Amino acid sequence: MKQKLAVFDMDGTLLDSLPDLAESGCALLASYNLPSVTDTQVRGMIGNGVPLLVERLLAAAAAQGAKQQVEQIDHAEACHRFMALYTPRATQLSRLFPGTEEALHTMRAQGWRLAVCTNKPEVAALAILERFNLFPLFACVGGGDSFVARKPDPRHLLGTIEKAQSVPEHTVMIGDMAPDLLAAQGAGCPALFAAWGYGDPNLADLAQAQAVSMAEVPDCAARLLA
């Protein structure tokens, strides 16, 4: 029998990354002399990978009267510029959500394999896990550039599950945003909504269960595979 696998999203699930993402987003806009955005605005932009985050940042600047300036910007170059700004500061202000380390160690002790499925570039996700001394706990990381597709496409999650040497029926996906939960639906595995994250509470309707904190994840995940 395959070992149970818990697949975690990163931003808004394991990591409160909003401060560093918002700071990097503001720096990106400033580099183009564009109007800035608030942390609250950036919070609603997170979860679909760097290209869409950058697109949303530029759209927010355009909506503040900088449409002509934004139309002159090459999107690919802006994404590259964002990563150059974000990579060195990815863990300056970001912090693990309360109870994360304890929950992960508990699950490992209970016999779970652990993996990360994030729309972040793989190298950024790996660096963050190393920074917080979590890397040894995880069997693998499926980044936004690791496969031919990214969440909500189920191929991203299925690729991560295969990389972790498991199968969907023995897997739980834990995440706070629609891409996480929709990927789980498509992959045929139960989803656990991370209610402490950045997603709208109504997204719980897309999951088979929800947890209000990382401390609840081990028990909730176990019930989903009981």
GROMACS .gro file of C-alpha atoms in nm:
model
  226
    1MET     CA    1   0.000   0.000   0.000
    2LYS     CA    2   0.123   0.347  -0.090
    3GLN     CA    3   0.225   0.577   0.195
    4LYS     CA    4  -0.015   0.862   0.276
    5LEU     CA    5   0.089   1.189   0.113
    6ALA     CA    6   0.006   1.543   0.226
    7VAL     CA    7   0.068   1.804  -0.045
    8PHE     CA    8   0.091   2.164   0.076
    9ASP     CA    9   0.055   2.489  -0.109
   10MET     CA   10   0.316   2.743   0.001
   11ASP     CA   11   0.197   3.108  -0.003
   12GLY     CA   12  -0.094   3.147   0.235
   13THR     CA   13  -0.070   2.789   0.360
   14LEU     CA   14   0.279   2.717   0.493
   15LEU     CA   15   0.413   3.069   0.459
   16ASP     CA   16   0.278   3.415   0.531
   17SER     CA   17   0.464   3.559   0.232
   18LEU     CA   18   0.249   3.868   0.178
   19PRO     CA   19   0.496   4.120   0.328
   20ASP     CA   20   0.783   4.023   0.096
   21LEU     CA   21   0.559   3.985  -0.210
   22ALA     CA   22   0.399   4.324  -0.148
   23GLU     CA   23   0.734   4.493  -0.093
   24SER     CA   24   0.871   4.338  -0.412
   25GLY     CA   25   0.558   4.436  -0.605
   26CYS     CA   26   0.589   4.797  -0.493
   27ALA     CA   27   0.957   4.795  -0.587
   28LEU     CA   28   0.869   4.661  -0.931
   29LEU     CA   29   0.615   4.937  -0.990
   30ALA     CA   30   0.857   5.200  -0.861
   31SER     CA   31   1.122   5.076  -1.106
   32TYR     CA   32   0.881   5.174  -1.386
   33ASN     CA   33   0.777   5.498  -1.212
   34LEU     CA   34   0.426   5.360  -1.171
   35PRO     CA   35   0.176   5.419  -0.888
   36SER     CA   36   0.215   5.188  -0.589
   37VAL     CA   37  -0.026   4.935  -0.438
   38THR     CA   38  -0.123   4.840  -0.084
   39ASP     CA   39  -0.061   4.512   0.097
   40THR     CA   40  -0.436   4.452   0.090
   41GLN     CA   41  -0.439   4.480  -0.290
   42VAL     CA   42  -0.145   4.242  -0.325
   43ARG     CA   43  -0.311   3.990  -0.095
   44GLY     CA   44  -0.584   3.945  -0.356
   45MET     CA   45  -0.326   3.895  -0.633
   46ILE     CA   46  -0.139   3.601  -0.478
   47GLY     CA   47  -0.180   3.235  -0.565
   48ASN     CA   48  -0.156   3.199  -0.941
   49GLY     CA   49   0.218   3.236  -0.999
   50VAL     CA   50   0.452   3.520  -1.087
   51PRO     CA   51   0.323   3.598  -1.440
   52LEU     CA   52  -0.032   3.661  -1.319
   53LEU     CA   53   0.088   3.847  -1.010
   54VAL     CA   54   0.289   4.083  -1.230
   55GLU     CA   55  -0.004   4.120  -1.468
   56ARG     CA   56  -0.229   4.217  -1.177
   57LEU     CA   57   0.027   4.462  -1.038
   58LEU     CA   58   0.053   4.636  -1.374
   59ALA     CA   59  -0.325   4.637  -1.413
   60ALA     CA   60  -0.359   4.803  -1.073
   61ALA     CA   61  -0.114   5.073  -1.181
   62ALA     CA   62  -0.300   5.120  -1.509
   63ALA     CA   63  -0.626   5.163  -1.316
   64GLN     CA   64  -0.463   5.451  -1.127
   65GLY     CA   65  -0.407   5.647  -1.445
   66ALA     CA   66  -0.088   5.493  -1.582
   67LYS     CA   67  -0.246   5.294  -1.864
   68GLN     CA   68  -0.024   5.435  -2.140
   69GLN     CA   69   0.293   5.367  -1.941
   70VAL     CA   70   0.183   5.012  -1.863
   71GLU     CA   71   0.107   4.940  -2.230
   72GLN     CA   72   0.474   5.006  -2.312
   73ILE     CA   73   0.603   4.745  -2.066
   74ASP     CA   74   0.714   4.402  -2.185
   75HIS     CA   75   0.543   4.148  -1.958
   76ALA     CA   76   0.821   3.889  -1.975
   77GLU     CA   77   1.080   4.150  -1.883
   78ALA     CA   78   0.863   4.269  -1.595
   79CYS     CA   79   0.839   3.911  -1.463
   80HIS     CA   80   1.217   3.877  -1.482
   81ARG     CA   81   1.256   4.209  -1.302
   82PHE     CA   82   1.010   4.102  -1.031
   83MET     CA   83   1.201   3.779  -0.964
   84ALA     CA   84   1.529   3.972  -0.945
   85LEU     CA   85   1.370   4.191  -0.679
   86TYR     CA   86   1.189   3.914  -0.492
   87THR     CA   87   1.450   3.634  -0.482
   88PRO     CA   88   1.700   3.804  -0.246
   89ARG     CA   89   1.423   3.922  -0.012
   90ALA     CA   90   1.186   3.623  -0.023
   91THR     CA   91   1.233   3.548   0.347
   92GLN     CA   92   1.316   3.889   0.490
   93LEU     CA   93   0.967   3.957   0.624
   94SER     CA   94   0.786   3.631   0.549
   95ARG     CA   95   0.717   3.392   0.835
   96LEU     CA   96   0.577   3.043   0.876
   97PHE     CA   97   0.219   3.041   0.995
   98PRO     CA   98   0.186   2.950   1.365
   99GLY     CA   99   0.208   2.578   1.432
  100THR     CA  100   0.354   2.490   1.091
  101GLU     CA  101   0.673   2.321   1.209
  102GLU     CA  102   0.494   2.125   1.479
  103ALA     CA  103   0.223   2.006   1.240
  104LEU     CA  104   0.474   1.893   0.979
  105HIS     CA  105   0.683   1.704   1.234
  106THR     CA  106   0.368   1.543   1.375
  107MET     CA  107   0.263   1.421   1.032
  108ARG     CA  108   0.605   1.280   0.957
  109ALA     CA  109   0.598   1.097   1.291
  110GLN     CA  110   0.256   0.957   1.196
  111GLY     CA  111   0.399   0.812   0.876
  112TRP     CA  112   0.296   1.074   0.620
  113ARG     CA  113   0.507   1.172   0.323
  114LEU     CA  114   0.503   1.547   0.262
  115ALA     CA  115   0.531   1.750  -0.057
  116VAL     CA  116   0.487   2.107  -0.177
  117CYS     CA  117   0.286   2.203  -0.485
  118THR     CA  118   0.322   2.577  -0.544
  119ASN     CA  119   0.290   2.815  -0.836
  120LYS     CA  120   0.614   2.977  -0.719
  121PRO     CA  121   0.919   2.894  -0.931
  122GLU     CA  122   1.075   2.575  -0.795
  123VAL     CA  123   1.410   2.736  -0.710
  124ALA     CA  124   1.235   3.003  -0.498
  125ALA     CA  125   1.027   2.743  -0.314
  126LEU     CA  126   1.333   2.529  -0.242
  127ALA     CA  127   1.526   2.829  -0.110
  128ILE     CA  128   1.239   2.918   0.125
  129LEU     CA  129   1.220   2.563   0.264
  130GLU     CA  130   1.597   2.567   0.319
  131ARG     CA  131   1.578   2.904   0.493
  132PHE     CA  132   1.321   2.775   0.743
  133ASN     CA  133   1.497   2.437   0.787
  134LEU     CA  134   1.196   2.251   0.644
  135PHE     CA  135   1.357   2.099   0.336
  136PRO     CA  136   1.447   1.763   0.501
  137LEU     CA  137   1.080   1.708   0.587
  138PHE     CA  138   0.962   1.708   0.225
  139ALA     CA  139   0.985   1.430  -0.031
  140CYS     CA  140   0.965   1.675  -0.320
  141VAL     CA  141   0.864   2.018  -0.444
  142GLY     CA  142   0.652   2.078  -0.751
  143GLY     CA  143   0.703   2.441  -0.852
  144GLY     CA  144   0.516   2.651  -1.099
  145ASP     CA  145   0.785   2.581  -1.358
  146SER     CA  146   0.843   2.214  -1.270
  147PHE     CA  147   0.587   2.069  -1.513
  148VAL     CA  148   0.406   2.161  -1.833
  149ALA     CA  149   0.118   2.316  -1.637
  150ARG     CA  150   0.054   2.486  -1.306
  151LYS     CA  151  -0.240   2.491  -1.067
  152PRO     CA  152  -0.539   2.492  -1.115
  153ASP     CA  153  -0.440   2.247  -1.390
  154PRO     CA  154  -0.445   1.904  -1.220
  155ARG     CA  155  -0.133   1.799  -1.412
  156HIS     CA  156   0.069   2.014  -1.174
  157LEU     CA  157  -0.063   1.830  -0.869
  158LEU     CA  158  -0.052   1.491  -1.040
  159GLY     CA  159   0.311   1.551  -1.135
  160THR     CA  160   0.394   1.640  -0.777
  161ILE     CA  161   0.216   1.329  -0.645
  162GLU     CA  162   0.405   1.107  -0.889
  163LYS     CA  163   0.734   1.277  -0.798
  164ALA     CA  164   0.658   1.199  -0.433
  165GLN     CA  165   0.596   0.835  -0.530
  166SER     CA  166   0.232   0.828  -0.430
  167VAL     CA  167  -0.113   0.818  -0.594
  168PRO     CA  168  -0.414   1.054  -0.575
  169GLU     CA  169  -0.630   0.818  -0.368
  170HIS     CA  170  -0.370   0.827  -0.089
  171THR     CA  171  -0.315   1.203  -0.113
  172VAL     CA  172  -0.462   1.512   0.056
  173MET     CA  173  -0.408   1.858  -0.094
  174ILE     CA  174  -0.390   2.140   0.160
  175GLY     CA  175  -0.431   2.493   0.028
  176ASP     CA  176  -0.600   2.830   0.073
  177MET     CA  177  -0.684   2.937  -0.282
  178ALA     CA  178  -0.904   2.821  -0.568
  179PRO     CA  179  -0.611   2.689  -0.778
  180ASP     CA  180  -0.520   2.445  -0.498
  181LEU     CA  181  -0.873   2.316  -0.451
  182LEU     CA  182  -0.956   2.296  -0.822
  183ALA     CA  183  -0.632   2.109  -0.891
  184ALA     CA  184  -0.732   1.857  -0.624
  185GLN     CA  185  -1.076   1.815  -0.782
  186GLY     CA  186  -0.920   1.749  -1.120
  187ALA     CA  187  -0.659   1.513  -0.979
  188GLY     CA  188  -0.918   1.309  -0.791
  189CYS     CA  189  -0.789   1.360  -0.438
  190PRO     CA  190  -0.955   1.523  -0.134
  191ALA     CA  191  -0.877   1.885  -0.052
  192LEU     CA  192  -0.838   2.051   0.286
  193PHE     CA  193  -0.909   2.424   0.284
  194ALA     CA  194  -0.654   2.628   0.481
  195ALA     CA  195  -0.892   2.878   0.639
  196TRP     CA  196  -0.606   3.074   0.799
  197GLY     CA  197  -0.467   3.173   0.458
  198TYR     CA  198  -0.540   3.437   0.195
  199GLY     CA  199  -0.845   3.280   0.031
  200ASP     CA  200  -1.206   3.387   0.063
  201PRO     CA  201  -1.387   3.174   0.327
  202ASN     CA  202  -1.642   3.070   0.062
  203LEU     CA  203  -1.369   2.866  -0.106
  204ALA     CA  204  -1.424   2.606   0.165
  205ASP     CA  205  -1.717   2.489  -0.049
  206LEU     CA  206  -1.463   2.353  -0.301
  207ALA     CA  207  -1.295   2.133  -0.039
  208GLN     CA  208  -1.397   1.818   0.150
  209ALA     CA  209  -1.297   1.974   0.484
  210GLN     CA  210  -1.135   2.282   0.631
  211ALA     CA  211  -0.889   2.358   0.909
  212VAL     CA  212  -0.871   2.691   1.091
  213SER     CA  213  -0.502   2.652   1.181
  214MET     CA  214  -0.201   2.440   1.095
  215ALA     CA  215  -0.241   2.266   1.430
  216GLU     CA  216  -0.563   2.106   1.303
  217VAL     CA  217  -0.414   1.974   0.979
  218PRO     CA  218  -0.280   1.636   1.100
  219ASP     CA  219  -0.617   1.525   1.238
  220CYS     CA  220  -0.822   1.673   0.954
  221ALA     CA  221  -0.604   1.517   0.687
  222ALA     CA  222  -0.615   1.179   0.858
  223ARG     CA  223  -0.996   1.187   0.865
  224LEU     CA  224  -1.008   1.260   0.492
  225LEU     CA  225  -0.814   0.942   0.417
  226ALA     CA  226  -0.977   0.726   0.687
   0.00000   0.00000   0.00000
